[in-house]
Short mmCIF file of C-alpha atoms and ligand atoms in Angstrom, two decimals:
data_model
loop_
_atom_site.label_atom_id
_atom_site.label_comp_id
_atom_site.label_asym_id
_atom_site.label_seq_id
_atom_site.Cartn_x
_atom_site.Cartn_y
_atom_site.Cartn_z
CA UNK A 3 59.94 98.06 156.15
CA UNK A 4 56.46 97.49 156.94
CA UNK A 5 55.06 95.27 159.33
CA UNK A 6 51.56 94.58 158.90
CA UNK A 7 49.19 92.69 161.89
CA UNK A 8 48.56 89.20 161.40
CA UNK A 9 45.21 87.77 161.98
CA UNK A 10 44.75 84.43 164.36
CA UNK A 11 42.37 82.10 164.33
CA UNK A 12 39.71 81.96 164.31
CA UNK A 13 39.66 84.92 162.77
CA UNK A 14 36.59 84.80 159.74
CA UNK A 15 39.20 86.60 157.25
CA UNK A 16 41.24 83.11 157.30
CA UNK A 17 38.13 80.87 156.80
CA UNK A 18 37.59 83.21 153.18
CA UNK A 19 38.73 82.18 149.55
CA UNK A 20 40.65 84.53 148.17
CA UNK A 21 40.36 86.32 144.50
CA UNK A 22 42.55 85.96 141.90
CA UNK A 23 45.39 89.28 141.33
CA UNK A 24 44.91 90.10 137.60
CA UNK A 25 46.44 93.34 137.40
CA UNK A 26 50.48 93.30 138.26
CA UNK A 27 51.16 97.06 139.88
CA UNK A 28 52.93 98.63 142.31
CA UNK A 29 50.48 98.06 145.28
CA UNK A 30 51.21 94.21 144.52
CA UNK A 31 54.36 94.66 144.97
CA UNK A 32 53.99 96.71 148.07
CA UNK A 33 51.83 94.01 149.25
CA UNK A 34 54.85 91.32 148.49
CA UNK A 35 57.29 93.37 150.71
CA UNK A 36 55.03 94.51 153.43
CA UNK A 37 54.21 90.53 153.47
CA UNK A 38 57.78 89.47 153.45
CA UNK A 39 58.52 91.86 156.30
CA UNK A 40 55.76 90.46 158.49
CA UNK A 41 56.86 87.08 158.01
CA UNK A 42 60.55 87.61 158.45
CA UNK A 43 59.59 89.48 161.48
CA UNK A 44 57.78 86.75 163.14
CA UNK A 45 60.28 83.86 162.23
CA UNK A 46 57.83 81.87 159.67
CA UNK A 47 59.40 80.72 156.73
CA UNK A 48 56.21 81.40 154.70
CA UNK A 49 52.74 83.39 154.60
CA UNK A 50 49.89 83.58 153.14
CA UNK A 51 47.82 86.92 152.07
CA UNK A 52 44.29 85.85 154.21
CA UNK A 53 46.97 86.00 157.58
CA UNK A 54 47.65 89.68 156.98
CA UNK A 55 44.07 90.08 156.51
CA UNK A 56 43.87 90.24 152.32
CA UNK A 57 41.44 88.00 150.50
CA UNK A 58 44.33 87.62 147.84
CA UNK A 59 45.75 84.68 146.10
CA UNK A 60 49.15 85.95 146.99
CA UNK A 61 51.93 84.13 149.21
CA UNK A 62 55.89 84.78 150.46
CA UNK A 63 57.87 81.79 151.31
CA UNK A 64 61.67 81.87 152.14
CA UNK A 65 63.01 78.43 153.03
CA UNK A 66 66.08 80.07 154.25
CA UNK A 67 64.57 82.20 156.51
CA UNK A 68 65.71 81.88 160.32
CA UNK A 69 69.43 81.79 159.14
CA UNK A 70 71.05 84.45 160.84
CA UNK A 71 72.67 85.96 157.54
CA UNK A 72 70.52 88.60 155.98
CA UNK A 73 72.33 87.49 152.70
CA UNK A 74 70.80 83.97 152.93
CA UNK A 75 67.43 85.07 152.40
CA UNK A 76 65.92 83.76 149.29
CA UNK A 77 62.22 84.62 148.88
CA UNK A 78 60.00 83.51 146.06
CA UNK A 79 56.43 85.58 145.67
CA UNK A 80 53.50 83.01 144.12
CA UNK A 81 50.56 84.79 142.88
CA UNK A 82 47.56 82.89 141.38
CA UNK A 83 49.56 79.74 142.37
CA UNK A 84 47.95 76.21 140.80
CA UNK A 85 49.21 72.59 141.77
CA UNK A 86 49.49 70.97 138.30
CA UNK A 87 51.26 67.91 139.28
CA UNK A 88 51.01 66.04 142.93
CA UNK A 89 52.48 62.61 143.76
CA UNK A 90 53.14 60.38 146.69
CA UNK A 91 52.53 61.26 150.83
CA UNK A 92 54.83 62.87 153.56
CA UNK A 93 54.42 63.36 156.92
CA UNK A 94 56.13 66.37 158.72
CA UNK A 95 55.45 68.81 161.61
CA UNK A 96 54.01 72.04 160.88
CA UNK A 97 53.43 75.37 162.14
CA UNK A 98 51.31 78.34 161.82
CA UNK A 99 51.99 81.82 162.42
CA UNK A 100 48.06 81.97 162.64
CA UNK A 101 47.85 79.05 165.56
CA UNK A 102 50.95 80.71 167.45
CA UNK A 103 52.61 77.65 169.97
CA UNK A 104 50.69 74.72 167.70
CA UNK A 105 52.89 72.29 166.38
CA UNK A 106 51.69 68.88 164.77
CA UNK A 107 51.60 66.14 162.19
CA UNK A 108 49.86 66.77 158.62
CA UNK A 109 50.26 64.70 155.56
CA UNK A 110 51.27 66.54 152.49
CA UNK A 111 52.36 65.55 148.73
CA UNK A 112 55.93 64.33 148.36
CA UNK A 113 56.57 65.75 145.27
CA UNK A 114 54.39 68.96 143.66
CA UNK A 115 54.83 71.16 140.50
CA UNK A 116 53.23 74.78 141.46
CA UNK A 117 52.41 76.87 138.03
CA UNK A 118 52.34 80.65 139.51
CA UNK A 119 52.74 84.13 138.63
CA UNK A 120 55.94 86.42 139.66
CA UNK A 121 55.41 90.13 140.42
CA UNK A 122 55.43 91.30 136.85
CA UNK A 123 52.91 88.95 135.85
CA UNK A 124 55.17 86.20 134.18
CA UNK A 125 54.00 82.35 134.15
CA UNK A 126 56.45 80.13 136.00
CA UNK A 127 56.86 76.25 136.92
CA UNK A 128 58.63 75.02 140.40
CA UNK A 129 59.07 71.50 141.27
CA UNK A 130 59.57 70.74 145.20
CA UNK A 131 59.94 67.21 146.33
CA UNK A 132 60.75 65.81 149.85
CA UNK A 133 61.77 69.27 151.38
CA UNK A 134 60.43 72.38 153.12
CA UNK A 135 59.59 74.12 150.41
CA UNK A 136 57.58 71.15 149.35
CA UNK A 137 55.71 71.47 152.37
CA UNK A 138 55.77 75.23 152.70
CA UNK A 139 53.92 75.50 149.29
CA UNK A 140 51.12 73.18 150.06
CA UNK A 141 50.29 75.09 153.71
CA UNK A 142 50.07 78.36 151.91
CA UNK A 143 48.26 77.26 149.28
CA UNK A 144 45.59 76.05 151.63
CA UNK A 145 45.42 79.68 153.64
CA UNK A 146 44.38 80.35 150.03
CA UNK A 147 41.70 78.38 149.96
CA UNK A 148 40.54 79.45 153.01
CA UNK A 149 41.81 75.70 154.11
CA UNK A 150 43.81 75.51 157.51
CA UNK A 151 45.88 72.49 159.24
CA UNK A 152 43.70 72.13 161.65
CA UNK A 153 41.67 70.11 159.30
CA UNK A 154 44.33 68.18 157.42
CA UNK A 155 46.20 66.41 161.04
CA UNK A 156 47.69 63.08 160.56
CA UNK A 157 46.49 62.85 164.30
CA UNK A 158 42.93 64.53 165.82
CA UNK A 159 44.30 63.52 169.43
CA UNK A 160 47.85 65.19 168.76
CA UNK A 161 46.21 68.13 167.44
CA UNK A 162 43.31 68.74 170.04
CA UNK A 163 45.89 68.50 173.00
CA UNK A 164 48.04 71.18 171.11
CA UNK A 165 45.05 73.16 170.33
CA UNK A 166 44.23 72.94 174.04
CA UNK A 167 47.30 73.71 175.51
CA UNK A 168 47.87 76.86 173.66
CA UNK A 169 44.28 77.67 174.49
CA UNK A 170 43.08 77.69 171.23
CA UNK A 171 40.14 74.72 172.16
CA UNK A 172 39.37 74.03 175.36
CA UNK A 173 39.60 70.72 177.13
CA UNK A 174 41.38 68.72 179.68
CA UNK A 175 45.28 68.23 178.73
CA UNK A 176 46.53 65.88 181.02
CA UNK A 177 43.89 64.14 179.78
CA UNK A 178 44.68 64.40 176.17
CA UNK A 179 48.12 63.61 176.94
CA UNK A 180 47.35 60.24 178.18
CA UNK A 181 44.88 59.56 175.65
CA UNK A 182 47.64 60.54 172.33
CA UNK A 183 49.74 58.08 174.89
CA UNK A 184 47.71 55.52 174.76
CA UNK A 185 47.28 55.64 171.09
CA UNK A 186 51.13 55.13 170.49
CA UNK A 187 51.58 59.23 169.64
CA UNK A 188 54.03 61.62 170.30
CA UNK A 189 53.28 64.36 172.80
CA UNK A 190 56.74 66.33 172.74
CA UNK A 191 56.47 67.98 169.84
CA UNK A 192 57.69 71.66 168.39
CA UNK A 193 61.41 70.59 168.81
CA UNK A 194 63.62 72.80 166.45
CA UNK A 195 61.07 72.86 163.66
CA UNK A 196 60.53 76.14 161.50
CA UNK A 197 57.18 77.48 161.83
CA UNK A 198 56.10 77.11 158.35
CA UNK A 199 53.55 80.13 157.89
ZN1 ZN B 215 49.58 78.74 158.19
#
């Protein structure tokens, strides 16, 4: 087992687009593990490559993980991974094992189909609607983009007072508070929520 550091923001590495993985060896796999490791290890159910500090379109996500049972886990490696179909809008909580403490509202697909690569290089389809995963996939896909939820918040108030209170902007918070009040928003947030990655 291999934990490797991840990087917060704003960190420049997580700002970068990543290159495509064209050749399918044993340091890929290595990669995969040491990835899968990290994230189990911090609780997220998913990560993406730029958050251990590779410019790589490579990403882990395990839906299951957080269940106590070791046996539970069920992880899924995307490399190269392409949205081929995208229909309809949800809108979840999310959380970032980059932004650690941040919790707020983005608005994602309902329903994606992901074309991706496994670890030996083989061409697969996955369709996720209404779930997790759903979610999961489209927040990892955007660390590969160098794309981050900051900039994708169903509310700028919501997320500026999290941002602030987890000292990642600065700003007044009781302030903010009052302000996402006043708007109608919600300013308990990170209930029981995975932290998606
Ligand atoms: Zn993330």
């Amino acid at each position: 087992m291999a934990k490797m550091k991840l990087r917060y923001f704003p960190d420049p590495v997580l700002k970068q687009k990543t290159k495509r993985i064209t050749t399918f060896d044993s340091s890929v796999r290595k990669l995969a593990q040491d990835m899968l490791d990290t994230m189990y290890a911090n609780d997220g159910v998913g990560l993406a490559a730029p958050q251990v500090g590779v410019s790589k379109k490579i990403m882990v996500i395990d839906v299951t993980a957080g269940d106590d049972e070791d046996d539970r886990r069920n992880p899924i490696v995307f490399i190269n991974p392409v949205i081929i179909e995208s229909e309809g809008e949800m809108v979840g909580q999310e959380g970032c094992l980059s932004f650690p403490g941040v919790f707020f509202e983005v608005k994602r697909a309902r329903r994606i189909v992901v074309r991706y690569q496994n670890l030996a290089g083989k061409e697969l389809k996955l369709e996720a609607a209404d779930n997790l995963l759903c979610r999961a996939i489209q927040h990892e896909m955007d660390h590969l983009e160098g794309e981050l939820f900051i900039d994708k918040a169903s509310s700028a108030l919501q997320r500026d007072l999290e941002m602030t209170k987890h000292g990642f902007m600065e700003g007044d918070v009781e302030e903010l508070e009052q302000q996402v009040k006043a708007a109608g928003g919600t300013i308990k947030l990170h209930a029981n929520e995975p932290v998606i990655g």
